[in-house]
Tab-separated table of C-alpha atoms and ligand atoms in Angstrom:
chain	number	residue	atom	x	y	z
A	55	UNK	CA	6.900	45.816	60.115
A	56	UNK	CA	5.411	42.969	57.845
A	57	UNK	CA	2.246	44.729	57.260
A	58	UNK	CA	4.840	47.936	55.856
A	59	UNK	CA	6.605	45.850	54.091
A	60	UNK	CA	4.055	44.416	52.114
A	61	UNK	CA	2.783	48.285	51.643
A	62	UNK	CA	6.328	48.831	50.502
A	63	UNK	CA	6.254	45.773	47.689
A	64	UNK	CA	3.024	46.497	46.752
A	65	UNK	CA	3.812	50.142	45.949
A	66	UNK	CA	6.823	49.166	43.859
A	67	UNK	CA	5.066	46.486	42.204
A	68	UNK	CA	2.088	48.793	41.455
A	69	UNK	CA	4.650	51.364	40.368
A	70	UNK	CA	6.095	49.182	37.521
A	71	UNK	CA	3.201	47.573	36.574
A	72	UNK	CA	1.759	51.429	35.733
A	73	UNK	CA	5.185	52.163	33.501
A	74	UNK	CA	4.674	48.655	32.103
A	75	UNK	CA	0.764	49.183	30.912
A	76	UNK	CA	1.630	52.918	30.010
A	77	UNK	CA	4.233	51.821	27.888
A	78	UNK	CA	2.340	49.025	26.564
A	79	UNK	CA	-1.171	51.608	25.642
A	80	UNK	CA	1.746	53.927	24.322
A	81	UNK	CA	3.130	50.881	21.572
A	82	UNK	CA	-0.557	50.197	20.853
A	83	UNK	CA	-1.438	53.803	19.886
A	84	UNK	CA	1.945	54.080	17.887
A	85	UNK	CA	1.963	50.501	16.402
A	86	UNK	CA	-1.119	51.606	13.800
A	87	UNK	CA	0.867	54.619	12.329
A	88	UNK	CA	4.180	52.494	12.165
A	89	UNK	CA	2.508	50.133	9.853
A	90	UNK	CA	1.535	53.209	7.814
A	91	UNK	CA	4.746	55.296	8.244
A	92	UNK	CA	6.983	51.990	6.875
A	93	UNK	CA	8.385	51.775	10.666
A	94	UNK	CA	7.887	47.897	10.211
A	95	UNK	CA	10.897	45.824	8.412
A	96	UNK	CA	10.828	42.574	6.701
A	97	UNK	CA	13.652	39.979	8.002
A	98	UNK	CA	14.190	36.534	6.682
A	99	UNK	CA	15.956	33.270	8.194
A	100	UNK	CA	16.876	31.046	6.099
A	101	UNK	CA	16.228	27.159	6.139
A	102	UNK	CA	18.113	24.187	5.579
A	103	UNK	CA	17.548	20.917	4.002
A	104	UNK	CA	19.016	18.303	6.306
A	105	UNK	CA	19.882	15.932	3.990
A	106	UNK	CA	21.310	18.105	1.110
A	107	UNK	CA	22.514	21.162	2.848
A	108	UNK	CA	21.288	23.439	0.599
A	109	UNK	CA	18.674	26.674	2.108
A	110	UNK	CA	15.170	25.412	1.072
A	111	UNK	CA	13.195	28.422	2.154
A	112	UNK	CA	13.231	30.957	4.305
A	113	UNK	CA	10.832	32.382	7.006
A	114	UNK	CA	9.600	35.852	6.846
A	115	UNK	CA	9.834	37.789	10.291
A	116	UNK	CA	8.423	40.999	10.727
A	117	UNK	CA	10.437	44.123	12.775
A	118	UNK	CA	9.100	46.895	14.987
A	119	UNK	CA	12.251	49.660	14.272
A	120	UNK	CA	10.478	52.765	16.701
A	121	UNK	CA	11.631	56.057	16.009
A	122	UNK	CA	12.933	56.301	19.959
A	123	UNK	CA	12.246	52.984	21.489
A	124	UNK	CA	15.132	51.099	18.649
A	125	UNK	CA	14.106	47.721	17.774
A	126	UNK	CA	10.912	46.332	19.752
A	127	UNK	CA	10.373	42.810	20.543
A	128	UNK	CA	8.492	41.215	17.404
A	129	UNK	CA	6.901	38.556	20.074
A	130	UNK	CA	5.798	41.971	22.317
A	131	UNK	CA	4.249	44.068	19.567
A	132	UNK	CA	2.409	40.756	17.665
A	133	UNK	CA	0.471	40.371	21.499
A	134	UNK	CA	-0.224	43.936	21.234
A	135	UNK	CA	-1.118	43.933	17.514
A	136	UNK	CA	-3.342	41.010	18.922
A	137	UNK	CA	-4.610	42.662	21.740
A	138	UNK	CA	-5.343	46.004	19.888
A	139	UNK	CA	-6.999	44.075	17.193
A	140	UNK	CA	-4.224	45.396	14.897
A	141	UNK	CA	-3.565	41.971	13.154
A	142	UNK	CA	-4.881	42.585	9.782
A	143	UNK	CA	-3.185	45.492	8.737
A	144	UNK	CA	-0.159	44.133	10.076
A	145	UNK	CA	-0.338	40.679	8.402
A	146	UNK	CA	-1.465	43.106	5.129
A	147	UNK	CA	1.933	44.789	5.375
A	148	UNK	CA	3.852	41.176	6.097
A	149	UNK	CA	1.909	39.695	2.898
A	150	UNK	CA	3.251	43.134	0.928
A	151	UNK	CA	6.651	42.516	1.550
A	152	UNK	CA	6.803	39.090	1.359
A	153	UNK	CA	5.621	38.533	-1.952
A	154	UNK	CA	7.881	41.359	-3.206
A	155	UNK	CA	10.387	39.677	-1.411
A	156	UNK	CA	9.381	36.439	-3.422
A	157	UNK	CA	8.913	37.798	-6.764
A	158	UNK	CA	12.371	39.530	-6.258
A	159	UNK	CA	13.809	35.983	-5.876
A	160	UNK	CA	11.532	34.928	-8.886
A	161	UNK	CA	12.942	37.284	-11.174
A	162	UNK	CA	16.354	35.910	-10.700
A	163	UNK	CA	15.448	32.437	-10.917
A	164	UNK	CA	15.852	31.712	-7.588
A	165	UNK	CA	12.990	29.124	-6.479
A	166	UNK	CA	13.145	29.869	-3.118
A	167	UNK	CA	9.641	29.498	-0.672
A	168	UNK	CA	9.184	31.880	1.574
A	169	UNK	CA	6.372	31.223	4.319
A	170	UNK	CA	4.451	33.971	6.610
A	171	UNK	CA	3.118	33.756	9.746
A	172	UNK	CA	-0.824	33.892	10.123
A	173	UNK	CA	-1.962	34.852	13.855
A	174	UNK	CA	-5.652	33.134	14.921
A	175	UNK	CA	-7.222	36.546	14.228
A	176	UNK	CA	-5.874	36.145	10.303
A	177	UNK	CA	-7.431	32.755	10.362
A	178	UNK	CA	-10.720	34.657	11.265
A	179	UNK	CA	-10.443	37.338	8.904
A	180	UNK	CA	-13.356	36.545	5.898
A	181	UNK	CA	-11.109	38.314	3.101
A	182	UNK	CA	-7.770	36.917	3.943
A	183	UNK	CA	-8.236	34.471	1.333
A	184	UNK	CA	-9.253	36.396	-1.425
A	185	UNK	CA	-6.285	38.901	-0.468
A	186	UNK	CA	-3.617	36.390	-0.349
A	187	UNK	CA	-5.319	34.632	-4.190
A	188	UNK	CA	-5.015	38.754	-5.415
A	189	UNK	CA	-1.428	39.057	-4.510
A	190	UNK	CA	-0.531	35.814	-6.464
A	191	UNK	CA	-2.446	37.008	-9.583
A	192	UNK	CA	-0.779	40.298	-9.070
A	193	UNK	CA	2.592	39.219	-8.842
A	194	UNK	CA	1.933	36.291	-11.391
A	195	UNK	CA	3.798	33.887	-8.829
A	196	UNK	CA	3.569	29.959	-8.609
A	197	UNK	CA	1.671	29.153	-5.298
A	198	UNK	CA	4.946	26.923	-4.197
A	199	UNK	CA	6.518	29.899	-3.694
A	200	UNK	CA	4.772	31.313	-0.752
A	201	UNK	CA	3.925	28.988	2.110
A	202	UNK	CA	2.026	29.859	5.380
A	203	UNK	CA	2.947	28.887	9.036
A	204	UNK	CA	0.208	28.659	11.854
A	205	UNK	CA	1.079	28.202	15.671
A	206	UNK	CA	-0.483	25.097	17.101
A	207	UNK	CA	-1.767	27.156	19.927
A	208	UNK	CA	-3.702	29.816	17.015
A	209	UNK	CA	-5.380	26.663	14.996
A	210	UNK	CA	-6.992	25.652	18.713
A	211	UNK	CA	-8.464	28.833	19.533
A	212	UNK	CA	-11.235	28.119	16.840
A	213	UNK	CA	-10.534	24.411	15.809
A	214	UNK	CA	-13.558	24.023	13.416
A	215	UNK	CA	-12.895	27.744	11.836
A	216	UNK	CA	-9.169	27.369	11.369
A	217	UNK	CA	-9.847	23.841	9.274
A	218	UNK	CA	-12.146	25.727	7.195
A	219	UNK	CA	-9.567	28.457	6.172
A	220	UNK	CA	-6.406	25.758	5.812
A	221	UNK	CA	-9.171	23.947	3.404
A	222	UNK	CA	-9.412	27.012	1.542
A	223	UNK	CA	-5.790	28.400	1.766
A	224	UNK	CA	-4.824	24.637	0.287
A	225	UNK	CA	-7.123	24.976	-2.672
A	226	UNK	CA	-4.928	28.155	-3.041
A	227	UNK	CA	-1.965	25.335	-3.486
A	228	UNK	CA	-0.132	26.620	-1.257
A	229	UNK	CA	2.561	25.234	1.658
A	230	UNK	CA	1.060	25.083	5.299
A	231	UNK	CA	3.454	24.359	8.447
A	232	UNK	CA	2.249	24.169	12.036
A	233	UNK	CA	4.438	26.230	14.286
A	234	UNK	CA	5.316	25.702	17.748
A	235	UNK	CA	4.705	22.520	17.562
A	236	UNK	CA	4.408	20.774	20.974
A	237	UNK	CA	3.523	23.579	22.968
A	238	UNK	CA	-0.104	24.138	22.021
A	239	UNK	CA	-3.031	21.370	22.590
A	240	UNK	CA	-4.241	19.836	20.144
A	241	UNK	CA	-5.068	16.233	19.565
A	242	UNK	CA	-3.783	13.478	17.560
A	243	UNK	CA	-7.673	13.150	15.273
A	244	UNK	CA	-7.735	16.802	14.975
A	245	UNK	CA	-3.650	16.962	13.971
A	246	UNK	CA	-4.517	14.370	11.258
A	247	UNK	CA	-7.343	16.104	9.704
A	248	UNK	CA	-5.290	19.134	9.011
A	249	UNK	CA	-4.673	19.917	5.379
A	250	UNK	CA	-1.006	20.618	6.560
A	251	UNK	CA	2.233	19.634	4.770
A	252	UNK	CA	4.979	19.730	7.842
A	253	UNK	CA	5.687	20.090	11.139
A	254	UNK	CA	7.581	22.448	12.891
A	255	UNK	CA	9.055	21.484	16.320
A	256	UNK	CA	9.169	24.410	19.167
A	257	UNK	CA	12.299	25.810	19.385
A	258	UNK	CA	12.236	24.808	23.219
A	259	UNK	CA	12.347	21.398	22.611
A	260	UNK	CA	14.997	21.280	20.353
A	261	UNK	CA	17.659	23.585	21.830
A	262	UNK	CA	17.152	21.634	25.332
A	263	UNK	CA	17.128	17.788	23.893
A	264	UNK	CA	20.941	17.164	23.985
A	265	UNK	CA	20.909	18.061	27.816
A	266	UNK	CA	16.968	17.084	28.670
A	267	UNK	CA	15.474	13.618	27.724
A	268	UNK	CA	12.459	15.004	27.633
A	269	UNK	CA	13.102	16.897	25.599
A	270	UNK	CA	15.006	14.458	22.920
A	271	UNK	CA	11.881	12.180	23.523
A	272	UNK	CA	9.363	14.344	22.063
A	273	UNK	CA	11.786	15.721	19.617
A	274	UNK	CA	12.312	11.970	17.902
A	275	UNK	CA	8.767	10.754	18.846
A	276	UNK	CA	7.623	14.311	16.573
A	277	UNK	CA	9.880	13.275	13.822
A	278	UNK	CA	8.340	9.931	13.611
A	279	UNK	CA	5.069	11.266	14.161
A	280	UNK	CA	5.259	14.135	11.138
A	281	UNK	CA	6.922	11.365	8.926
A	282	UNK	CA	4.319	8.795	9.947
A	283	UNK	CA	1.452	10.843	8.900
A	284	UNK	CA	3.333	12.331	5.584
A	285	UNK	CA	4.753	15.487	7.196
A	286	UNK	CA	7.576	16.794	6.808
A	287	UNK	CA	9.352	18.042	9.797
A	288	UNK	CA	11.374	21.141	10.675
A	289	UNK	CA	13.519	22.176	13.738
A	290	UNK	CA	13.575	25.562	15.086
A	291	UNK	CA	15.863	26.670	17.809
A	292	UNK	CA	18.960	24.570	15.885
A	293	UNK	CA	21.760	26.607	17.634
A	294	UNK	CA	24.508	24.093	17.311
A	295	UNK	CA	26.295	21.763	15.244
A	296	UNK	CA	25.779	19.122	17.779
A	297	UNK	CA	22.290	19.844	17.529
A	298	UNK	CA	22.306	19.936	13.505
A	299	UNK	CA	24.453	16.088	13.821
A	300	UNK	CA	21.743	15.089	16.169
A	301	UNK	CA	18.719	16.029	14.143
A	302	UNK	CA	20.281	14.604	10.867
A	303	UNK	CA	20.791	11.337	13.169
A	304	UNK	CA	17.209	11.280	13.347
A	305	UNK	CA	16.296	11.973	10.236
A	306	UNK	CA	14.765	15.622	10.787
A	307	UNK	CA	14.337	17.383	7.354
A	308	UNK	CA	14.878	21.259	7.758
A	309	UNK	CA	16.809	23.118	10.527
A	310	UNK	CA	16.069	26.592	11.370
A	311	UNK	CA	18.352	28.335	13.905
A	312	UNK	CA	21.543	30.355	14.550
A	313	UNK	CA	23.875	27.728	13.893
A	314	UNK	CA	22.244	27.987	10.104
A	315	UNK	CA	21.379	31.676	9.897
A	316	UNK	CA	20.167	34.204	11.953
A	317	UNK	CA	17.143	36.359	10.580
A	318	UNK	CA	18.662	39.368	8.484
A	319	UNK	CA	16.867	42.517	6.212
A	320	UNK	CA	15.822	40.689	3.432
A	321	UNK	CA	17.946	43.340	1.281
A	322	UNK	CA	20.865	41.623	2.611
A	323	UNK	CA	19.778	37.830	2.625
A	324	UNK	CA	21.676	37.827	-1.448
A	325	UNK	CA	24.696	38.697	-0.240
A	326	UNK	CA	24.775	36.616	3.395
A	327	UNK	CA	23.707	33.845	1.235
A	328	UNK	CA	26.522	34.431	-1.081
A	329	UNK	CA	28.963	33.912	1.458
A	330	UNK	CA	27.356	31.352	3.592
A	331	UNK	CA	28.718	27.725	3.628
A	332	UNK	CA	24.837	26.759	2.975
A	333	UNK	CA	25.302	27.961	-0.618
A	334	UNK	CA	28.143	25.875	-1.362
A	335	UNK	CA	27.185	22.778	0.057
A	336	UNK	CA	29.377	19.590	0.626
A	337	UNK	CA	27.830	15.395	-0.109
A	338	UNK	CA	26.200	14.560	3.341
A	339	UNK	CA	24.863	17.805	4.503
A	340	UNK	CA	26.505	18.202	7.477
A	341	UNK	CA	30.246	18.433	6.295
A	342	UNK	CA	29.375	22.137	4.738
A	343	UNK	CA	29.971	23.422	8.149
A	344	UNK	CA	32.253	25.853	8.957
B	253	LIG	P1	8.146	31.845	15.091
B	253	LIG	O1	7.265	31.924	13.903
B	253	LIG	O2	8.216	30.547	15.809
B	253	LIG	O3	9.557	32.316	14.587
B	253	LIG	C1	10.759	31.808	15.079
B	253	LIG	C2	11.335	32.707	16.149
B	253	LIG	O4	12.511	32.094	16.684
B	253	LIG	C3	11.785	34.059	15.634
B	253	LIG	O5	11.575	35.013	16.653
B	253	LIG	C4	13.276	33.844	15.416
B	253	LIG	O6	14.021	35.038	15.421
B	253	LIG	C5	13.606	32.981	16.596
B	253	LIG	N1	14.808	32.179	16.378
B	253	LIG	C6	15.448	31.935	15.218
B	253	LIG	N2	16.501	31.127	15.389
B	253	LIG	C7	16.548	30.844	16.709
B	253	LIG	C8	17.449	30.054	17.522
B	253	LIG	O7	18.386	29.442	17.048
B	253	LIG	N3	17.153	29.989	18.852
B	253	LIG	C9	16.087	30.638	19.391
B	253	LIG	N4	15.894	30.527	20.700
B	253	LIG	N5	15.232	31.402	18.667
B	253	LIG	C10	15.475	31.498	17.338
B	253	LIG	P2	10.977	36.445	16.358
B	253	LIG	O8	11.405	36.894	15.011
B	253	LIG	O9	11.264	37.307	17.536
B	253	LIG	O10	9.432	36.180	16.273
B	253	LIG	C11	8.731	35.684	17.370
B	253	LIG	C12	7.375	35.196	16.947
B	253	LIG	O11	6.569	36.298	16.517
B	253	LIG	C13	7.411	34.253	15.751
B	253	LIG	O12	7.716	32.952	16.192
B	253	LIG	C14	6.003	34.388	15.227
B	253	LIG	O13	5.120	33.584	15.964
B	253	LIG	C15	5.710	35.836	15.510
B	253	LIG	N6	5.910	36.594	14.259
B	253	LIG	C16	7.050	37.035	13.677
B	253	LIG	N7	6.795	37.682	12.539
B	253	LIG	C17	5.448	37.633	12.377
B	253	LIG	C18	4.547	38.121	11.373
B	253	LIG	O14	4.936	38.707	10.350
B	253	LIG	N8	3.211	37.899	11.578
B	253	LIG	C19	2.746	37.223	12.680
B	253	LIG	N9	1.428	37.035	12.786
B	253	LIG	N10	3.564	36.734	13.611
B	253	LIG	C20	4.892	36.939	13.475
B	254	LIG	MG1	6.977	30.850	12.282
B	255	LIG	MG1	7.882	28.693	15.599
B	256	LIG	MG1	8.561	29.687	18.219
């Protein structure tokens, strides 16, 4: 009976583990022609000064929407774009929108940064500099206006490399943010030789520090940390009001999250922001909530 049994799991295991790598080789083939057939979408989220309540940026997030699949998870198809060694077309199409996106905001005066994601394979890529410098002179936009974010985690694959590139991306003068902070390895000398300009705290930490001390201790020890060495310091992951009062208690400087704004089509970030408490913000931050 136990030897069936295990037969038994095996097979079913085995059986979803085919439909889940089918599935997965079917994305990959697919996910090269949806960068080329415009299947890919361009949502922002908007972030939040702290102290004055007012949106200071916003983060560019790319979408998958598949013809019969709907809307594909952007953390599932960036590990496949990894693993296919799809990346730089992808991030080619991200840089596209974004600094249309930008210059749109440009145009009507709004000085508003918004920051792309670069994956470790970007970092690696020897013309990502010169592409990102040619959309600027294209677009004629002030480098303050688009900022970069790079996961913790990406920077370690290839330490040495990825301090090359921020060099060169800062000479650029351009905003870098490490993302995910907390989650990915890297040490105190090599944090402090980054060319970086703020940190961003993992969204894990910060939705679990009200209810996990752990969590609240490396949330307030990474504010003092990022303020210590210059940084500024952003919160992901701030779902709440009590978290927004608890991260203004500590002096955090942006909050990103639902409680501020959920990612939308940029098309429609003019009008959300039109009618978002954010816009119209109160003295003290925190009292423009709704
Ligand atoms: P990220 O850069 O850390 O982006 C923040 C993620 O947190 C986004 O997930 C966002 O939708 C989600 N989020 C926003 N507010 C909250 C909240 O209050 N609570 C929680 N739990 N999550 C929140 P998304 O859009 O699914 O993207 C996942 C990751 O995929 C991103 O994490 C980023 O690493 C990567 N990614 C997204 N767009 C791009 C891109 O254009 N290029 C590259 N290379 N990576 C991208
Ligand atoms: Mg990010
Ligand atoms: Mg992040
Ligand atoms: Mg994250």
């Amino acid at each position: 009976v136990q030897a069936r049994r295990t037969a038994c799991k095996y097979t079913l295991y085995k059986g979803t583990e085919d439909r889940e790598s089918t599935r997965r080789l079917e994305l990959m083939s697919e996910l090269r022609s949806a960068i080329d057939q415009n299947e890919l979408l361009l949502y922002c989220q908007p972030k939040v000064s702290i102290r004055s309540g007012e949106i200071c940026g916003a983060e560019a997030l790319v979408r998958w929407q598949h013809p019969q699949h709907g809307m594909i998870a952007t953390g599932e198809f960036i590990a496949l774009a990894e693993h296919a060694g799809l990346i730089m077309p992808l991030t080619r199409w991200v840089l596209e929108a974004a600094f249309r996106q930008s210059y749109a905001w440009y145009e009507k005066g709004i000085k508003r940064p918004l920051s792309v994601n670069l994956s470790a394979q970007d970092l690696r890529d020897p013309r990502l500099i010169d592409r990102i410098s040619g959309l600027f002179a294209t677009w004629a936009l002030p480098p303050e206006l688009v900022q970069f974010e790079l996961t913790e985690s990406a920077l370690m694959e290839d330490p040495a490399g990825a301090l090359e590139t921020l060099d060169r991306l800062k000479e650029l003068g351009v905003e870098l943010f490490i993302d995910d902070f907390g989650i990915g390895y890297s040490s105190l000398s090599y944090l402090q030789k980054l060319p970086v300009d703020s940190l961003k705290i993992d969204h894990s930490f910060v939705t679990s520090m009200l209810t996990n001390s752990g969590s609240a201790v490396i949330v307030h020890s990474t504010v003092e940390l990022g303020h210590n060495l210059g940084l500024g310091v952003v919160a992901e992951g701030v779902e709440s009001e009590a978290l927004w009062n608890r991260l203004q208690e500590l002096g955090c400087d942006t909050a990103q999250g639902h409680f501020v704004g959920r990612p939308i089509p940029t098309a429609q970030f003019d009008d959300w922001e039109a009618q978002s408490p954010w816009s119209h913000p109160t003295p003290g931050g925190g009292a423009a909530l709704h």
